[in-house]
Amino acid sequence: MTRVHCAQLAPRVADLPHNRELSATAVRGAAARGADVIVLPELVTSGYRLNSTAEARSVAIDPDDPLLTEWGRAAPHSVVVGGFCERGPDGHLYNSAAVLDHGELIAVYRKTHLWDEEKLLFTPGDTPPPVLKTSHGRIGVLICYDLEFPELTRKLALHGADLLAVPTNWPLLPRPAGERAPEVVIAMAAARVNHLAIACCDRTGTERGTHWTEGTAIIDQQGRVSAETDTTDTACTDLDLHASRDKRLTPHADLFADRRPELY
Amino acid sequence: MTRVHCAQLAPRVADLPHNRELSATAVRGAAARGADVIVLPELVTSGYRLNSTAEARSVAIDPDDPLLTEWGRAAPHSVVVGGFCERGPDGHLYNSAAVLDHGELIAVYRKTHLWDEEKLLFTPGDTPPPVLKTSHGRIGVLICYDLEFPELTRKLALHGADLLAVPTNWPLLPRPAGERAPEVVIAMAAARVNHLAIACCDRTGTERGTHWTEGTAIIDQQGRVSAETDTTDTACTDLDLHASRDKRLTPHADLFADRRPELY
């Protein structure tokens, strides 16, 4: 079993030292609870509601920044996936996710589907999201709105992902009473039609008037929410990630073999 | 506004005369309530749990069968989409859906993704599902398990579907209390990520030991369930189908323009 842990944090906008401490403490706490895979929110180092390129630039960091190294030190036996505001060597800003395994940075993914006004601050990534062979399974990485493109979740599934780790910042939308947040519904459907697990780590804390869904959810291969946040804004559950590799639903039904790519 | 109506019926397995009367009566009733688009279950003419090819053949009909003509006569100003067991001119059996508009048969779609033991009875269709320009909007047609292939719902959305009409037979699966059926979750997600409406018409009535989800749901472009069945096993709601043609979520976000096909 693989212990998957999401830390739904409340970063302070444009406060790098605070967010550094906040995120490293959360990673350390997760590791102490035996987490194998730890997911942090999108842009946890910078906050989300950055009000200008100048402000975003002031909290942008390089992938070799000590802040990310600290995540690795805080959980030396885990995989850590967390969002950060990246200063690219080309001078552009990216909404990125860092992936660390056993303390080492193994990948940086730059969000390819920028949501709404993010387009005014960030450059979209031009490389598809990776599926990484880690010490805790094959992990695909998406960021927030990326998850709403079913071509992309399907692609990562076909590339062998056992688990999608998805740092998110979901602004709160009105929804009917008793219903799950639409983003969670989309994740549940993606998990079920692809028979893989998905860990979405949302954020909390009001920021410049924006409220968040606080919809953190770890979803199993049946598309069921296996864990939501507890009173400490933590979601944690043990999943059999190897189950993601068998796409059979019955002796005569197989989610991948039943595809008809020639018709799509 | 377009009045969309689903009749969640209980056909009798291998009883063509009974199912003819049952379905025609339902279509007539829907028309009397002003339905513009009427959706019937999958295989409503034959029932689902056919126990041999011989039995399936005994209730298979041609697309010009009077049974289908009768649906058209019963709702001469509506679009009717319903499932039937088709005897193809090639001698094969198909799990098909007939589409009638203003009393005329305008299309037959043969299910391309056969579920489980359907593979032992039916030949899969080799033509992609259509998006039909009808007198009540552009309607895409899928049958049951087809809906669980997100490539396919996306394709119909990109081809301009305002509404997907989906005859289904959903065998009842266990699910956590308070959760929607997984098939409905998949439909909600497909509606939301594609900003189109989806009308799933399930069936009712136990059949040879199989219980059904009775999960009929008409879903709007936000991915919200707009209507479920009432005490008469009918779901009916008015939808603005033209809204499906605008894929913008905000001034800076557009579900189709934001796609990155070069990355998929």
Coordinates of N, CA, C and O in Angstrom, one line a residue, chain A residues 111-117 119-120 124-128 145 148-152 154-155 158 173-176 178-180 182-183 185-186 188-189 192-194 222 224-225 249-255 258-260 263-264, chain B residues 111-117 119-120 124-128 145 148-152 154-155 158 173-176 178-180 182-183 185-186 188-189 192-194 222 224-225 249-255 258-260 263-264:
Chain A
K111 N 2.7 24.2 -15.9 CA 1.3 24.1 -16.3 C 1.0 24.5 -17.7 O 1.4 25.6 -18.2
T112 N 0.4 23.6 -18.4 CA 0.2 23.8 -19.9 C -1.2 24.4 -20.2 O -1.4 25.0 -21.3
H113 N -2.1 24.3 -19.2 CA -3.5 25.0 -19.4 C -3.7 26.0 -18.4 O -4.1 25.7 -17.2
L114 N -3.3 27.2 -18.7 CA -3.5 28.3 -17.7 C -4.9 28.7 -17.6 O -5.6 28.9 -18.6
W115 N -5.3 28.9 -16.3 CA -6.7 29.3 -16.1 C -6.9 30.8 -16.0 O -6.1 31.5 -15.3
D116 N -7.8 31.3 -16.8 CA -8.3 32.7 -16.7 C -7.2 33.7 -16.6 O -6.3 33.7 -17.5
E117 N -7.1 34.5 -15.6 CA -6.1 35.6 -15.6 C -4.7 35.2 -15.3 O -3.8 36.0 -15.3
K119 N -3.2 33.8 -17.4 CA -2.6 34.1 -18.7 C -2.0 35.5 -18.7 O -1.1 35.7 -19.6
L120 N -2.3 36.3 -17.8 CA -1.8 37.7 -17.8 C -0.4 37.7 -17.1 O 0.4 38.6 -17.2
P124 N 2.5 29.7 -20.6 CA 2.2 28.3 -20.5 C 3.3 27.4 -20.9 O 4.2 27.7 -21.7
G125 N 3.4 26.3 -20.2 CA 4.4 25.3 -20.5 C 4.2 24.7 -21.9 O 3.1 24.7 -22.4
D126 N 5.3 24.3 -22.5 CA 5.1 23.7 -23.9 C 5.5 22.2 -23.9 O 5.7 21.7 -25.0
T127 N 5.6 21.6 -22.7 CA 6.0 20.2 -22.7 C 4.9 19.5 -21.9 O 4.4 19.9 -20.9
P128 N 4.4 18.3 -22.5 CA 3.3 17.6 -21.9 C 3.7 17.2 -20.4 O 4.9 17.0 -20.1
Y145 N -6.4 23.4 -13.5 CA -7.2 23.4 -14.7 C -6.8 22.3 -15.7 O -7.7 21.8 -16.5
E148 N -9.0 19.3 -16.2 CA -10.4 19.5 -16.9 C -10.3 19.2 -18.4 O -11.3 19.4 -19.1
F149 N -9.1 18.7 -18.8 CA -9.0 18.3 -20.2 C -8.8 16.8 -20.3 O -7.8 16.2 -20.0
P150 N -9.9 16.1 -20.6 CA -9.9 14.6 -20.5 C -8.9 14.0 -21.4 O -8.5 12.8 -21.2
E151 N -8.5 14.7 -22.5 CA -7.5 14.1 -23.4 C -6.2 13.9 -22.6 O -5.4 13.0 -22.9
L152 N -6.0 14.8 -21.7 CA -4.7 14.8 -21.0 C -4.7 13.8 -19.9 O -3.7 13.0 -19.7
R154 N -6.4 11.1 -19.9 CA -6.4 9.8 -20.7 C -4.9 9.6 -21.1 O -4.4 8.4 -21.0
K155 N -4.3 10.6 -21.6 CA -2.9 10.4 -22.1 C -2.0 9.9 -21.0 O -1.2 9.0 -21.2
L158 N -2.7 6.3 -20.3 CA -2.2 5.4 -21.4 C -0.7 5.3 -21.2 O -0.1 4.3 -21.6
L173 N -16.9 28.1 -6.1 CA -18.1 28.4 -7.0 C -19.3 28.0 -6.3 O -19.3 27.0 -5.5
P174 N -20.4 28.7 -6.6 CA -21.7 28.2 -6.0 C -22.0 26.8 -6.6 O -21.7 26.6 -7.7
R175 N -22.7 26.0 -5.8 CA -23.1 24.7 -6.3 C -24.3 24.2 -5.5 O -24.5 24.7 -4.3
P176 N -25.1 23.4 -6.1 CA -26.3 22.9 -5.4 C -26.0 22.2 -4.0 O -24.9 21.5 -4.0
G178 N -25.5 19.6 -1.2 CA -25.3 18.2 -1.2 C -24.5 17.7 -2.4 O -24.2 16.5 -2.5
E179 N -24.1 18.5 -3.3 CA -23.3 18.1 -4.4 C -21.8 18.4 -4.2 O -21.5 19.3 -3.5
R180 N -21.0 17.5 -4.8 CA -19.6 17.7 -4.7 C -19.2 18.9 -5.6 O -19.9 19.2 -6.6
P182 N -17.6 20.8 -8.6 CA -17.5 20.2 -10.0 C -16.1 19.7 -10.3 O -16.0 18.8 -11.1
E183 N -15.1 20.4 -9.8 CA -13.7 19.9 -10.0 C -13.5 18.5 -9.5 O -12.8 17.7 -10.1
V185 N -15.9 16.3 -9.1 CA -16.7 15.4 -10.0 C -15.9 15.0 -11.2 O -15.8 13.9 -11.6
I186 N -15.2 16.0 -11.8 CA -14.3 15.8 -12.9 C -13.2 14.8 -12.6 O -12.9 13.9 -13.3
M188 N -13.2 12.6 -10.1 CA -13.8 11.2 -9.9 C -14.1 10.5 -11.2 O -13.8 9.3 -11.3
A189 N -14.6 11.3 -12.2 CA -14.8 10.6 -13.5 C -13.5 10.2 -14.2 O -13.4 9.1 -14.7
R192 N -12.2 7.1 -12.6 CA -13.0 5.9 -12.9 C -12.8 5.4 -14.4 O -12.6 4.2 -14.6
V193 N -12.9 6.4 -15.3 CA -12.8 5.9 -16.7 C -11.4 5.5 -17.1 O -11.2 4.8 -18.1
N194 N -10.4 5.9 -16.3 CA -9.0 5.5 -16.5 C -8.5 4.4 -15.5 O -7.4 4.0 -15.7
Q222 N -11.8 3.4 -8.4 CA -13.2 3.2 -8.7 C -13.8 4.6 -8.9 O -15.0 4.7 -9.1
R224 N -14.0 6.7 -6.4 CA -14.6 7.1 -5.1 C -13.6 7.9 -4.3 O -12.4 7.7 -4.3
V225 N -14.2 8.9 -3.6 CA -13.3 9.7 -2.7 C -12.9 8.9 -1.5 O -13.8 8.5 -0.7
L249 N -12.6 -4.5 -16.0 CA -13.7 -4.3 -15.1 C -14.5 -5.6 -14.9 O -15.1 -5.8 -13.8
T250 N -14.5 -6.4 -15.9 CA -15.1 -7.7 -15.8 C -14.3 -8.6 -16.7 O -13.5 -8.1 -17.5
P251 N -14.6 -9.9 -16.8 CA -13.8 -10.8 -17.7 C -14.0 -10.3 -19.2 O -13.1 -10.6 -20.0
H252 N -15.1 -9.6 -19.5 CA -15.3 -9.2 -20.9 C -15.2 -7.7 -21.1 O -15.6 -7.2 -22.1
A253 N -14.8 -7.0 -20.1 CA -14.7 -5.5 -20.2 C -13.4 -5.0 -19.7 O -12.9 -5.4 -18.6
D254 N -12.7 -4.2 -20.5 CA -11.4 -3.7 -20.2 C -11.4 -2.2 -20.7 O -11.5 -2.0 -21.9
L255 N -11.2 -1.3 -19.8 CA -11.3 0.1 -20.2 C -10.4 0.6 -21.3 O -10.7 1.5 -22.0
D258 N -11.1 -1.9 -24.7 CA -12.4 -1.5 -25.3 C -12.4 -0.2 -26.0 O -13.4 0.1 -26.7
R259 N -11.3 0.5 -25.9 CA -11.3 1.8 -26.7 C -11.3 1.5 -28.2 O -10.8 0.4 -28.7
R260 N -11.8 2.5 -29.0 CA -11.8 2.3 -30.5 C -11.1 3.5 -31.1 O -11.8 4.4 -31.7
L263 N -11.9 5.4 -34.2 CA -13.2 6.2 -34.3 C -13.1 7.6 -33.7 O -14.1 8.3 -33.8
Y264 N -12.0 7.9 -33.0 CA -12.0 9.1 -32.3 C -11.3 10.2 -33.1 O -10.5 10.0 -33.9
Chain B
K111 N -24.1 0.8 -31.5 CA -23.2 1.0 -30.4 C -21.8 0.5 -30.7 O -21.6 -0.6 -31.1
T112 N -20.8 1.4 -30.5 CA -19.4 1.1 -30.9 C -18.6 0.5 -29.7 O -17.6 -0.1 -30.0
H113 N -19.1 0.7 -28.5 CA -18.4 0.2 -27.3 C -19.3 -0.8 -26.6 O -20.1 -0.4 -25.8
L114 N -19.2 -2.1 -26.9 CA -20.1 -3.1 -26.3 C -19.6 -3.4 -24.9 O -18.4 -3.6 -24.7
W115 N -20.6 -3.4 -24.0 CA -20.3 -3.7 -22.6 C -20.3 -5.2 -22.3 O -21.3 -5.8 -22.6
D116 N -19.2 -5.7 -21.7 CA -19.2 -7.0 -21.1 C -19.8 -8.1 -22.0 O -19.4 -8.2 -23.2
E117 N -20.8 -8.8 -21.6 CA -21.3 -10.0 -22.3 C -22.1 -9.6 -23.5 O -22.6 -10.5 -24.3
K119 N -20.8 -8.5 -25.9 CA -19.9 -8.9 -26.9 C -20.2 -10.3 -27.4 O -19.8 -10.7 -28.5
L120 N -20.9 -11.1 -26.6 CA -21.3 -12.5 -27.0 C -22.5 -12.5 -27.9 O -22.8 -13.5 -28.6
P124 N -20.1 -5.0 -32.8 CA -20.0 -3.6 -32.6 C -20.1 -2.8 -33.8 O -19.7 -3.2 -34.9
G125 N -20.7 -1.6 -33.7 CA -20.8 -0.7 -34.9 C -19.4 -0.3 -35.3 O -18.5 -0.2 -34.5
D126 N -19.3 0.0 -36.6 CA -18.0 0.5 -37.0 C -18.0 1.9 -37.6 O -17.1 2.4 -38.2
T127 N -19.1 2.6 -37.2 CA -19.2 4.0 -37.7 C -19.3 4.9 -36.4 O -20.1 4.6 -35.5
P128 N -18.6 6.0 -36.4 CA -18.7 6.8 -35.1 C -20.1 7.4 -34.9 O -20.8 7.5 -35.9
Y145 N -22.4 2.4 -22.3 CA -20.9 2.3 -22.1 C -20.1 3.3 -23.0 O -19.0 3.8 -22.6
E148 N -18.5 6.3 -21.4 CA -17.4 6.2 -20.5 C -16.1 6.4 -21.2 O -15.0 6.2 -20.6
F149 N -16.1 6.8 -22.5 CA -14.9 7.0 -23.3 C -14.8 8.5 -23.6 O -15.5 9.0 -24.4
P150 N -14.0 9.2 -22.8 CA -14.0 10.7 -22.9 C -13.6 11.2 -24.2 O -13.9 12.3 -24.6
E151 N -12.8 10.4 -25.0 CA -12.4 10.8 -26.3 C -13.7 11.0 -27.2 O -13.7 11.8 -28.1
L152 N -14.7 10.2 -26.9 CA -15.9 10.1 -27.7 C -16.8 11.3 -27.4 O -17.3 12.0 -28.3
R154 N -15.9 14.1 -26.1 CA -15.2 15.2 -26.6 C -15.3 15.4 -28.1 O -15.6 16.5 -28.6
K155 N -15.2 14.3 -28.8 CA -15.4 14.4 -30.3 C -16.7 14.9 -30.7 O -16.8 15.8 -31.5
L158 N -16.8 18.6 -30.0 CA -16.1 19.3 -31.0 C -16.8 19.4 -32.4 O -16.7 20.3 -33.1
L173 N -24.8 -1.1 -9.3 CA -23.5 -1.4 -8.6 C -23.6 -0.8 -7.2 O -24.3 0.2 -7.0
P174 N -22.9 -1.4 -6.2 CA -22.9 -0.8 -4.9 C -22.1 0.5 -5.0 O -21.2 0.6 -5.7
R175 N -22.5 1.4 -4.1 CA -21.8 2.7 -4.1 C -22.0 3.3 -2.7 O -23.0 3.0 -2.0
P176 N -21.1 4.2 -2.3 CA -21.2 4.7 -0.9 C -22.5 5.5 -0.8 O -22.9 6.2 -1.7
G178 N -25.1 8.3 -0.2 CA -25.0 9.8 -0.5 C -24.3 10.1 -1.8 O -24.3 11.3 -2.2
E179 N -23.7 9.1 -2.5 CA -23.0 9.4 -3.7 C -23.9 9.1 -4.9 O -24.7 8.2 -4.9
R180 N -23.7 9.9 -6.0 CA -24.4 9.6 -7.2 C -23.8 8.3 -7.9 O -22.6 8.0 -7.6
P182 N -21.8 6.1 -10.4 CA -20.6 6.5 -11.1 C -20.9 6.9 -12.5 O -20.2 7.8 -13.1
E183 N -21.9 6.2 -13.2 CA -22.2 6.6 -14.6 C -22.7 8.0 -14.6 O -22.4 8.7 -15.6
V185 N -21.9 10.4 -12.5 CA -20.7 11.2 -12.3 C -19.9 11.4 -13.6 O -19.5 12.6 -13.9
I186 N -19.8 10.4 -14.3 CA -19.1 10.5 -15.6 C -19.8 11.4 -16.6 O -19.2 12.2 -17.2
M188 N -21.9 13.9 -15.7 CA -21.8 15.2 -15.2 C -20.4 15.8 -15.6 O -20.4 17.0 -16.0
A189 N -19.4 15.1 -15.5 CA -18.1 15.6 -15.8 C -18.0 15.9 -17.3 O -17.5 16.9 -17.8
R192 N -19.8 19.0 -18.1 CA -19.1 20.2 -17.7 C -17.8 20.5 -18.5 O -17.6 21.7 -18.9
V193 N -17.0 19.6 -18.7 CA -15.7 19.8 -19.5 C -16.0 20.2 -20.9 O -15.1 20.8 -21.6
N194 N -17.2 19.8 -21.4 CA -17.5 20.1 -22.8 C -18.6 21.2 -23.0 O -18.9 21.6 -24.1
Q222 N -23.5 23.1 -17.1 CA -22.6 23.2 -16.0 C -22.3 21.9 -15.3 O -21.6 21.9 -14.3
R224 N -24.6 20.0 -14.0 CA -25.5 19.8 -12.9 C -26.7 19.0 -13.3 O -27.2 19.2 -14.4
V225 N -27.2 18.1 -12.4 CA -28.4 17.3 -12.7 C -29.6 18.2 -12.7 O -29.9 18.7 -11.6
L249 N -15.9 30.3 -20.3 CA -16.2 30.2 -18.8 C -16.0 31.6 -18.2 O -16.8 31.9 -17.2
T250 N -15.0 32.3 -18.7 CA -14.8 33.7 -18.2 C -14.2 34.4 -19.4 O -14.0 33.8 -20.4
P251 N -14.0 35.7 -19.3 CA -13.4 36.4 -20.4 C -12.1 35.9 -20.9 O -11.7 36.0 -22.0
H252 N -11.4 35.2 -20.0 CA -10.0 34.7 -20.3 C -10.0 33.1 -20.3 O -8.9 32.6 -20.4
A253 N -11.1 32.5 -20.3 CA -11.1 31.0 -20.2 C -12.2 30.5 -21.2 O -13.3 30.9 -21.2
D254 N -11.8 29.6 -22.1 CA -12.6 29.0 -23.1 C -12.3 27.5 -23.2 O -11.1 27.2 -23.5
L255 N -13.2 26.7 -22.9 CA -12.9 25.2 -22.8 C -12.4 24.6 -24.1 O -11.6 23.7 -24.0
D258 N -8.8 26.8 -25.0 CA -7.8 26.5 -24.1 C -7.1 25.1 -24.3 O -6.2 24.7 -23.6
R259 N -7.7 24.3 -25.2 CA -7.1 23.0 -25.5 C -5.8 23.1 -26.1 O -5.5 24.1 -26.8
R260 N -4.9 22.1 -25.9 CA -3.6 22.1 -26.4 C -3.4 20.8 -27.3 O -2.6 20.0 -26.9
L263 N -0.3 18.7 -27.6 CA 0.3 18.1 -26.5 C -0.4 16.7 -26.2 O 0.1 16.0 -25.3
Y264 N -1.5 16.4 -26.9 CA -2.2 15.2 -26.5 C -1.8 14.0 -27.3 O -1.4 14.1 -28.4

